[in-house]
Coordinates of C-alpha atoms and ligand atoms in Angstrom, one line a residue:
M690 CA 5.0 -3.6 -32.0
A691 CA 2.0 -5.8 -31.1
T692 CA -1.4 -4.2 -31.0
T693 CA -4.3 -5.2 -28.8
L694 CA -7.9 -4.0 -28.7
I695 CA -9.8 -4.3 -25.4
S696 CA -13.3 -4.1 -26.7
G697 CA -16.8 -3.9 -25.4
G698 CA -16.0 -2.9 -21.8
T699 CA -16.9 -0.1 -19.6
V700 CA -13.9 2.1 -19.0
V701 CA -13.8 3.4 -15.5
T702 CA -11.6 6.1 -14.3
A703 CA -11.5 8.3 -11.2
T704 CA -13.7 10.8 -13.0
G705 CA -16.3 8.7 -14.7
R706 CA -17.3 5.7 -16.7
S707 CA -18.2 5.1 -20.4
A708 CA -18.5 2.4 -22.9
A709 CA -15.2 2.5 -24.9
D710 CA -12.6 0.4 -26.6
V711 CA -9.0 0.7 -25.6
L712 CA -6.3 0.4 -28.3
V713 CA -2.9 -0.7 -27.0
D714 CA 0.2 -0.4 -29.2
G715 CA 3.3 -2.0 -27.7
E716 CA 3.7 -0.9 -24.1
K717 CA 1.4 2.1 -24.4
I718 CA -2.3 3.0 -24.6
A719 CA -2.7 4.4 -28.1
A720 CA -6.4 5.5 -28.1
V721 CA -9.6 5.3 -26.1
L722 CA -12.3 5.0 -28.7
A723 CA -16.0 5.0 -29.2
P724 CA -17.1 1.3 -29.3
G725 CA -16.8 -0.2 -32.8
S726 CA -14.6 2.6 -34.1
T727 CA -12.9 2.0 -37.5
L728 CA -9.4 2.8 -38.7
L729 CA -9.3 4.4 -42.2
G730 CA -12.5 2.6 -43.0
H731 CA -11.3 -0.7 -41.6
D732 CA -12.9 -2.5 -38.7
L733 CA -10.4 -1.9 -35.9
A734 CA -10.9 -5.4 -34.4
G735 CA -9.9 -6.9 -37.7
S736 CA -6.7 -4.8 -37.9
V737 CA -5.1 -5.5 -34.5
D738 CA -3.0 -8.5 -33.5
T739 CA -5.2 -9.5 -30.5
V740 CA -8.7 -8.7 -29.3
L741 CA -9.6 -9.0 -25.6
D742 CA -13.4 -9.1 -25.2
A743 CA -14.4 -7.1 -22.1
T744 CA -18.1 -7.1 -22.7
G745 CA -20.0 -6.7 -19.5
K746 CA -16.8 -6.0 -17.6
Y747 CA -14.9 -3.0 -16.2
V748 CA -11.7 -1.8 -17.8
I749 CA -9.6 0.1 -15.2
P750 CA -6.1 1.4 -14.8
G751 CA -3.8 -1.2 -13.1
G752 CA -3.7 -1.0 -9.3
I753 CA -0.9 0.8 -7.6
D754 CA 0.1 -0.4 -4.1
A755 CA 2.2 2.4 -2.8
H756 CA 3.2 0.7 0.5
T757 CA 4.9 -2.7 0.4
H758 CA 7.9 -4.4 2.1
M759 CA 9.1 -7.2 0.0
Q760 CA 11.9 -9.3 1.7
M761 CA 12.2 -6.6 4.4
P762 CA 14.6 -7.6 7.2
F763 CA 12.4 -6.9 10.3
G764 CA 11.7 -8.3 13.8
G765 CA 14.6 -10.7 13.7
T766 CA 13.6 -12.2 10.4
E767 CA 12.7 -11.2 6.8
A768 CA 9.3 -10.6 5.1
S769 CA 8.5 -13.9 3.4
D770 CA 7.6 -12.5 -0.1
T771 CA 10.6 -11.7 -2.3
F772 CA 10.3 -9.2 -5.0
E773 CA 9.7 -12.1 -7.3
T774 CA 6.9 -13.8 -5.3
G775 CA 5.4 -10.6 -4.1
T776 CA 5.1 -8.9 -7.4
R777 CA 3.7 -12.1 -9.0
A778 CA 1.0 -12.1 -6.3
A779 CA 0.4 -8.4 -7.0
A780 CA -0.1 -9.2 -10.7
W781 CA -2.6 -11.9 -9.8
G782 CA -4.6 -9.4 -7.9
G783 CA -4.6 -6.6 -10.5
T784 CA -1.9 -4.5 -9.1
T785 CA 0.6 -3.5 -11.8
T786 CA 2.9 -1.2 -9.8
I787 CA 4.2 -1.4 -6.3
V788 CA 6.2 1.3 -4.4
D789 CA 8.4 -0.5 -1.9
F790 CA 10.6 0.9 0.8
A791 CA 14.4 1.0 0.4
I792 CA 16.0 1.1 3.9
Q793 CA 18.9 3.1 5.3
R794 CA 19.6 1.4 8.6
Y795 CA 21.3 3.0 11.6
G796 CA 24.9 3.6 10.8
E797 CA 24.5 3.0 7.1
R798 CA 24.6 5.6 4.2
V799 CA 21.3 6.4 2.4
M800 CA 22.5 5.7 -1.1
D801 CA 24.0 2.4 0.0
G802 CA 20.6 1.4 1.3
L803 CA 18.9 2.5 -2.0
A804 CA 21.5 0.6 -4.0
A805 CA 21.0 -2.5 -1.9
W806 CA 17.2 -2.4 -2.7
H807 CA 17.9 -1.9 -6.4
E808 CA 20.0 -5.0 -6.2
K809 CA 17.2 -7.1 -4.5
A810 CA 14.6 -6.0 -7.0
A811 CA 16.4 -5.8 -10.4
G812 CA 15.5 -8.6 -12.7
Q813 CA 13.1 -10.1 -10.2
C814 CA 9.8 -8.3 -10.6
A815 CA 6.7 -9.3 -12.5
V816 CA 5.3 -5.8 -12.5
D817 CA 6.8 -2.3 -12.3
Y818 CA 8.2 -1.1 -9.0
G819 CA 9.4 2.2 -7.5
F820 CA 11.1 3.0 -4.2
H821 CA 10.4 5.3 -1.3
Q822 CA 13.5 5.9 0.9
I823 CA 13.4 5.0 4.6
I824 CA 15.7 7.3 6.6
G825 CA 16.6 5.2 9.6
D826 CA 19.4 7.4 10.8
V827 CA 18.9 11.1 10.4
N828 CA 22.3 12.8 10.6
D829 CA 24.2 15.4 8.5
D830 CA 25.3 12.8 5.9
S831 CA 21.8 11.4 5.4
L832 CA 20.3 14.9 5.3
K833 CA 22.7 15.7 2.5
A834 CA 21.8 12.5 0.7
M835 CA 18.1 13.3 0.8
E836 CA 18.8 16.2 -1.5
A837 CA 19.9 13.8 -4.2
L838 CA 16.9 11.5 -4.0
P839 CA 14.9 13.2 -6.8
D840 CA 17.8 12.5 -9.2
E841 CA 17.4 8.8 -8.3
G842 CA 13.7 8.9 -9.2
V843 CA 12.7 8.8 -5.5
S844 CA 10.4 11.6 -4.6
S845 CA 9.4 10.5 -1.1
Y846 CA 11.0 9.4 2.1
K847 CA 9.8 7.9 5.3
L848 CA 10.5 8.4 9.0
F849 CA 9.3 6.4 12.0
M850 CA 8.1 7.8 15.3
A851 CA 7.9 4.1 16.4
Y852 CA 10.5 1.3 16.9
P853 CA 13.1 2.9 19.1
G854 CA 16.5 1.4 18.5
V855 CA 15.5 0.3 15.0
F856 CA 14.1 3.0 12.7
Y857 CA 13.0 5.6 15.3
S858 CA 13.6 9.3 14.8
D859 CA 13.2 11.7 17.7
D860 CA 11.5 15.1 17.3
A861 CA 14.7 17.0 16.5
Q862 CA 15.6 14.5 13.8
I863 CA 12.1 14.7 12.4
Y864 CA 12.3 18.5 12.4
K865 CA 15.7 18.5 10.5
A866 CA 14.5 15.9 8.0
M867 CA 11.3 17.7 7.3
R868 CA 13.1 21.0 6.6
V869 CA 15.2 19.2 4.0
G870 CA 12.2 17.4 2.6
A871 CA 10.3 20.6 2.2
E872 CA 13.1 22.4 0.5
T873 CA 13.9 19.4 -1.8
G874 CA 10.3 18.8 -2.9
L875 CA 10.0 15.4 -1.2
M876 CA 6.9 14.0 0.2
T877 CA 7.4 13.2 3.9
M878 CA 5.9 9.9 4.8
M879 CA 5.4 9.1 8.5
H880 CA 4.8 6.0 10.6
A881 CA 3.0 7.9 13.4
E882 CA 2.9 6.0 16.7
N883 CA 4.6 7.1 19.9
G884 CA 7.3 4.4 20.1
P885 CA 8.9 5.1 23.4
A886 CA 5.5 5.2 25.3
I887 CA 4.5 2.0 23.5
D888 CA 7.7 0.2 24.5
A889 CA 7.0 1.2 28.2
M890 CA 3.5 -0.1 28.0
V891 CA 4.7 -3.3 26.4
A892 CA 7.0 -3.9 29.3
D893 CA 4.2 -3.2 31.8
L894 CA 1.9 -5.7 30.1
L895 CA 4.5 -8.4 29.8
A896 CA 5.4 -7.9 33.5
Q897 CA 1.7 -8.6 34.3
G898 CA 1.8 -11.8 32.4
K899 CA -0.2 -10.4 29.5
T900 CA 1.7 -12.1 26.7
D901 CA -1.0 -13.0 24.1
P902 CA -1.2 -11.3 20.6
Y903 CA -4.2 -9.4 21.7
Y904 CA -2.0 -7.2 24.0
H905 CA -0.1 -6.0 20.9
G906 CA -3.3 -4.0 20.2
V907 CA -3.7 -2.9 23.8
A908 CA -0.1 -1.6 24.0
R909 CA -0.4 0.3 20.7
A910 CA -3.4 2.2 21.9
W911 CA -5.2 4.7 19.7
Q912 CA -3.9 7.5 21.9
M913 CA -0.4 6.5 20.8
E914 CA -1.4 7.0 17.2
E915 CA -3.4 10.2 17.7
E916 CA -0.6 11.8 19.7
A917 CA 2.1 11.0 17.1
T918 CA -0.1 12.0 14.2
H919 CA -0.8 15.4 15.9
R920 CA 3.0 15.9 16.6
A921 CA 3.9 15.0 13.0
I922 CA 1.3 17.5 11.7
M923 CA 2.6 20.2 14.0
L924 CA 6.2 19.6 12.9
A925 CA 5.1 19.6 9.3
N926 CA 3.3 22.8 9.8
L927 CA 6.3 24.4 11.3
T928 CA 8.7 23.3 8.6
G929 CA 6.3 23.6 5.6
A930 CA 6.8 19.9 4.8
P931 CA 3.9 18.1 2.9
L932 CA 3.0 15.1 5.1
Y933 CA 1.6 11.7 4.2
V934 CA 0.7 9.5 7.2
V935 CA 0.9 5.8 6.4
H936 CA -1.4 3.0 7.6
V937 CA -3.8 5.2 9.6
S938 CA -6.1 3.0 11.7
A939 CA -7.5 5.1 14.5
K940 CA -10.5 7.4 13.9
Q941 CA -8.9 9.9 16.3
A942 CA -5.8 10.1 13.9
V943 CA -8.1 10.7 11.0
E944 CA -9.7 13.5 12.9
Q945 CA -6.3 15.1 13.4
L946 CA -5.6 14.8 9.7
A947 CA -9.1 16.2 8.8
A948 CA -8.7 19.1 11.1
A949 CA -5.3 20.0 9.7
R950 CA -6.6 19.8 6.1
D951 CA -9.6 22.0 7.1
N952 CA -6.9 24.4 8.4
G953 CA -5.3 24.5 4.9
Q954 CA -2.4 22.2 5.7
N955 CA -1.0 19.9 3.0
V956 CA -1.4 16.6 4.8
F957 CA -2.7 13.2 3.6
G958 CA -3.7 9.9 5.0
E959 CA -3.4 6.3 3.8
T960 CA -5.3 3.4 5.2
C961 CA -5.1 -0.3 4.5
P962 CA -7.8 -3.0 4.0
Q963 CA -7.1 -4.5 7.4
Y964 CA -8.3 -1.3 9.1
L965 CA -11.5 -1.3 7.1
Y966 CA -12.5 -5.0 7.7
L967 CA -10.7 -6.5 10.7
S968 CA -10.8 -5.8 14.4
L969 CA -8.9 -6.1 17.7
E970 CA -11.5 -8.4 19.1
D971 CA -12.2 -10.7 16.2
Q972 CA -8.7 -11.2 14.8
L973 CA -6.0 -10.1 17.3
G974 CA -8.1 -11.6 20.1
A975 CA -8.6 -15.0 18.3
E976 CA -8.1 -18.2 20.2
G977 CA -4.6 -19.1 21.6
F978 CA -1.8 -17.8 19.4
E979 CA -4.0 -17.4 16.2
G980 CA -4.1 -13.6 16.7
A981 CA -0.5 -13.5 15.7
K982 CA -1.6 -13.7 12.1
W983 CA -2.9 -10.2 12.4
V984 CA -0.1 -8.6 14.4
C985 CA 0.8 -5.5 12.4
S986 CA 1.5 -1.9 13.3
T987 CA -0.5 0.3 13.6
P988 CA -2.7 -2.4 15.1
L989 CA -6.2 -3.5 14.3
R990 CA -8.7 -1.4 16.3
S991 CA -11.7 -2.2 18.5
K992 CA -14.9 -2.8 16.6
H993 CA -16.8 -1.4 19.6
E994 CA -15.2 2.0 19.0
H995 CA -16.3 1.9 15.3
H996 CA -12.9 2.8 13.8
Q997 CA -13.7 0.6 10.8
D998 CA -17.0 2.4 9.9
H999 CA -15.3 5.8 10.4
M1000 CA -12.5 4.7 8.0
W1001 CA -14.9 3.8 5.2
Q1002 CA -16.7 7.2 5.8
S1003 CA -13.3 9.0 5.7
L1004 CA -12.6 7.4 2.3
R1005 CA -15.9 8.7 1.0
T1006 CA -15.3 12.2 2.3
N1007 CA -11.6 12.3 1.3
D1008 CA -10.4 12.8 4.8
I1009 CA -8.3 9.7 3.9
Q1010 CA -7.1 9.8 0.3
M1011 CA -5.9 6.3 -0.6
V1012 CA -5.5 2.6 0.2
A1013 CA -2.3 0.7 0.2
T1014 CA -1.6 -2.6 1.9
D1015 CA 1.6 -2.2 4.0
H1016 CA 2.3 -5.7 2.6
C1017 CA 4.8 -7.2 5.0
P1018 CA 4.1 -11.0 5.2
F1019 CA 5.5 -13.5 7.7
C1020 CA 4.7 -17.2 8.0
M1021 CA 3.2 -18.5 11.2
K1022 CA 5.6 -21.4 11.3
G1023 CA 9.2 -20.2 11.9
Q1024 CA 8.4 -16.5 11.9
K1025 CA 5.2 -15.4 13.8
D1026 CA 5.8 -18.2 16.2
M1027 CA 8.9 -16.5 17.5
G1028 CA 6.5 -14.6 19.7
V1029 CA 4.8 -17.5 21.4
G1030 CA 4.7 -16.4 25.1
D1031 CA 5.7 -12.8 24.3
F1032 CA 3.6 -10.8 21.8
S1033 CA 6.4 -8.2 21.4
K1034 CA 8.5 -10.8 19.6
I1035 CA 5.9 -11.5 16.9
P1036 CA 7.2 -10.0 13.6
N1037 CA 4.8 -7.1 12.7
G1038 CA 3.0 -7.4 9.4
I1039 CA 0.4 -9.0 7.3
G1040 CA 0.2 -9.7 3.6
S1041 CA -2.5 -8.4 1.3
V1042 CA -0.8 -7.2 -1.9
E1043 CA -2.8 -9.8 -3.9
H1044 CA -6.2 -8.9 -2.5
R1045 CA -6.3 -5.1 -2.3
M1046 CA -8.2 -4.5 -5.5
D1047 CA -10.8 -7.2 -4.7
L1048 CA -11.2 -6.2 -1.1
M1049 CA -11.8 -2.6 -2.1
Y1050 CA -14.1 -3.6 -4.9
Q1051 CA -16.2 -5.4 -2.3
G1052 CA -16.6 -1.9 -0.8
V1053 CA -18.3 -0.8 -4.0
V1054 CA -20.6 -3.9 -3.9
D1055 CA -21.5 -3.1 -0.3
G1056 CA -22.3 0.5 -1.1
K1057 CA -19.4 2.0 0.9
I1058 CA -17.6 3.7 -2.0
S1059 CA -18.5 4.4 -5.7
L1060 CA -17.0 2.6 -8.6
E1061 CA -15.0 5.7 -9.6
R1062 CA -13.8 6.2 -6.0
W1063 CA -12.5 2.6 -6.1
V1064 CA -10.3 3.5 -9.1
E1065 CA -9.3 6.7 -7.5
I1066 CA -8.1 5.4 -4.1
T1067 CA -6.4 2.3 -5.5
S1068 CA -4.7 3.7 -8.6
T1069 CA -5.2 7.3 -9.6
T1070 CA -4.4 9.0 -6.3
P1071 CA -1.4 6.8 -5.6
A1072 CA -0.1 7.8 -9.1
R1073 CA -0.6 11.5 -8.4
M1074 CA 0.6 11.3 -4.8
F1075 CA 3.9 9.7 -5.8
G1076 CA 4.8 11.3 -9.1
M1077 CA 3.7 8.7 -11.6
Y1078 CA 0.4 10.1 -13.0
G1079 CA 0.0 10.2 -16.7
T1080 CA 2.2 7.1 -17.1
K1081 CA 0.4 5.2 -14.5
G1082 CA -3.0 5.6 -12.8
V1083 CA -5.1 6.4 -15.9
I1084 CA -6.6 5.0 -19.0
A1085 CA -5.6 7.6 -21.6
P1086 CA -3.5 7.8 -24.8
G1087 CA 0.2 7.9 -23.9
A1088 CA -0.2 6.1 -20.6
D1089 CA 1.5 2.8 -19.9
A1090 CA -0.8 0.0 -20.9
D1091 CA -1.3 -1.2 -17.3
V1092 CA -4.9 -2.3 -17.6
V1093 CA -7.2 -4.6 -15.6
I1094 CA -10.4 -6.2 -17.0
Y1095 CA -12.5 -6.7 -13.9
D1096 CA -15.6 -8.9 -14.0
P1097 CA -18.4 -7.6 -11.7
N1098 CA -20.3 -10.8 -12.2
G1099 CA -17.3 -13.0 -11.3
H1100 CA -16.5 -14.3 -7.9
T1101 CA -13.3 -14.6 -5.9
S1102 CA -12.9 -16.9 -2.8
I1103 CA -9.9 -15.9 -0.8
G1104 CA -7.9 -18.4 1.1
V1105 CA -4.4 -20.0 1.4
E1106 CA -5.5 -23.0 -0.8
K1107 CA -7.8 -21.0 -3.1
T1108 CA -6.6 -17.8 -4.8
H1109 CA -3.5 -17.2 -2.7
H1110 CA -0.2 -16.7 -4.5
M1111 CA 1.7 -14.9 -1.8
N1112 CA 4.5 -16.7 0.0
M1113 CA 2.7 -17.2 3.3
D1114 CA 1.5 -20.3 5.1
Y1115 CA -1.8 -18.6 6.0
S1116 CA -4.1 -15.9 4.7
A1117 CA -5.1 -13.0 6.8
W1118 CA -8.3 -13.0 4.6
E1119 CA -9.2 -16.7 4.8
G1120 CA -12.8 -17.2 3.9
Y1121 CA -13.4 -13.8 2.4
E1122 CA -15.8 -14.0 -0.6
I1123 CA -15.6 -11.2 -3.1
E1124 CA -18.4 -10.5 -5.6
G1125 CA -16.0 -9.6 -8.4
H1126 CA -13.0 -11.1 -10.2
V1127 CA -9.8 -9.9 -11.8
D1128 CA -10.0 -11.5 -15.2
T1129 CA -7.2 -10.0 -17.2
V1130 CA -4.1 -8.0 -16.2
M1131 CA -1.9 -6.2 -18.6
S1132 CA 1.4 -4.8 -17.6
R1133 CA 3.0 -2.4 -20.1
G1134 CA 1.1 -4.0 -22.9
R1135 CA 1.8 -7.6 -21.9
V1136 CA -1.0 -9.8 -20.6
V1137 CA 0.4 -11.2 -17.4
V1138 CA -2.8 -12.8 -16.0
N1139 CA -5.7 -14.1 -18.0
N1140 CA -8.6 -16.2 -17.0
N1141 CA -6.9 -17.6 -13.9
E1142 CA -3.7 -18.3 -15.7
Y1143 CA -0.4 -16.6 -15.0
L1144 CA 1.4 -15.5 -18.2
G1145 CA 3.9 -13.1 -16.7
S1146 CA 7.6 -13.5 -16.0
K1147 CA 10.3 -12.5 -13.5
G1148 CA 12.2 -9.5 -14.8
H1149 CA 9.3 -8.0 -16.9
G1150 CA 8.8 -5.4 -14.2
Q1151 CA 10.9 -2.2 -14.6
Y1152 CA 12.0 0.4 -12.1
V1153 CA 9.8 3.5 -12.2
R1154 CA 11.6 6.7 -11.8
R1155 CA 9.1 8.9 -10.0
A1156 CA 8.7 12.7 -10.4
T1157 CA 7.5 15.2 -7.8
S1158 CA 4.2 14.5 -6.1
Q1159 CA 1.3 16.4 -7.8
Y1160 CA 0.1 17.2 -4.3
L1161 CA 3.0 19.5 -3.5
V1162 CA 2.2 23.2 -3.6
Ligands
DUC867 N1 4.3 -2.1 10.3 C1 4.1 -3.4 10.1 O1 3.1 -4.0 10.5 N2 5.1 -4.0 9.4 C2 6.2 -3.4 8.8 C3 6.5 -2.1 9.4 C4 5.4 -1.4 10.0 O2 5.5 -0.3 10.3
ZN868 ZN1 5.0 1.7 9.3
ZN869 ZN1 5.1 -0.2 6.2

């Protein structure tokens, strides 16, 4: 087994930072040592196969993006990143594990959906991957199948309160699924927006001739998110299901989660970089059809209502526990442009899997979060939340050697022609300048990115069988 010493860096974990060398043996971290340690009297650096110099840099556990949709069929098309291109872009950005969503569509069986997603991903991925299970048709058969998900290494499932006629579950279905989820030890993930009311408002806006991308944000008002979040919390309270609300964007939804947590309920919230940096006015309201680039759901919120500042604050105070991307990219040409003249036909989603670690590191530079919190919300909490901790999410002996060397003195310019490796014809983050740089990325002991060179390969990434969430009580 090849050995590597990552020497001279500052190891940063969710709980602190220290000068330390990291010894990697094969696919695993073998030791975290005082700088310059010796092995049986020998200089360690002289005894290993490879030395990676991390002097002046941070050594962190690889990022975990717990919310992606590679090649997801959606909105009359399919997300433009495949498992191959999307995980390669993830690697470029210091993300060494993704958790994607296997889909059971209406009329299909759950395990057939899961098998189909295994088929799409197997042999394609550059970094490791796991699956959550979308239950798009809650019925007796799918409720039974949910009980078997832990045996498949799937410890979480997702329901939608939005998208009637596609993935939508009504309250009775949510209640039934949550009961099974609670008994089975699954984390219930929820897309919390009031879909039927949104669809009625979309029809009203279109009838008034309001067809621009901006109106996507108007129709999916914060009230729609707050109401659904509250309803999900109440149903979780009733059934005893632990609840994880995905892509939280409205400060009122955060307040619902915070109140429930203060009340002792086991609920959690995830946000995404777009809800921290971007807004209804500046992006969705861009000239002409440009706003389509940022059509995603939940939508970008008004900067005048200060949702973005509140979201950063919620990350600091742990009212929101982690950051994923909801990576669901579509190209402008041939995909987003299906919605010219009708915003409701624009495929929902933006791509960020490559930039999450950088965008959140900029939050450290800007004084919004601490260095340790950066690691916690991008790697350690996702690992704990979704049953991977110990193997992933930490720099410690026995963990997978998923390691990123991050240079705080480096620089990253984001743009479709610059650092972009996602399969998209635009960047939602065009022009963003990051005061830091992903220098080296190791995935299970193999260097997959080094000094702006890709060294990984399709098929290196393995399926991660996930255990029960550490946040279940
Ligand atoms: N929201 C998106 O923007 N895209 C995929 C699905 C979702 O809920
Ligand atoms: Zn969603
Ligand atoms: Zn999603």
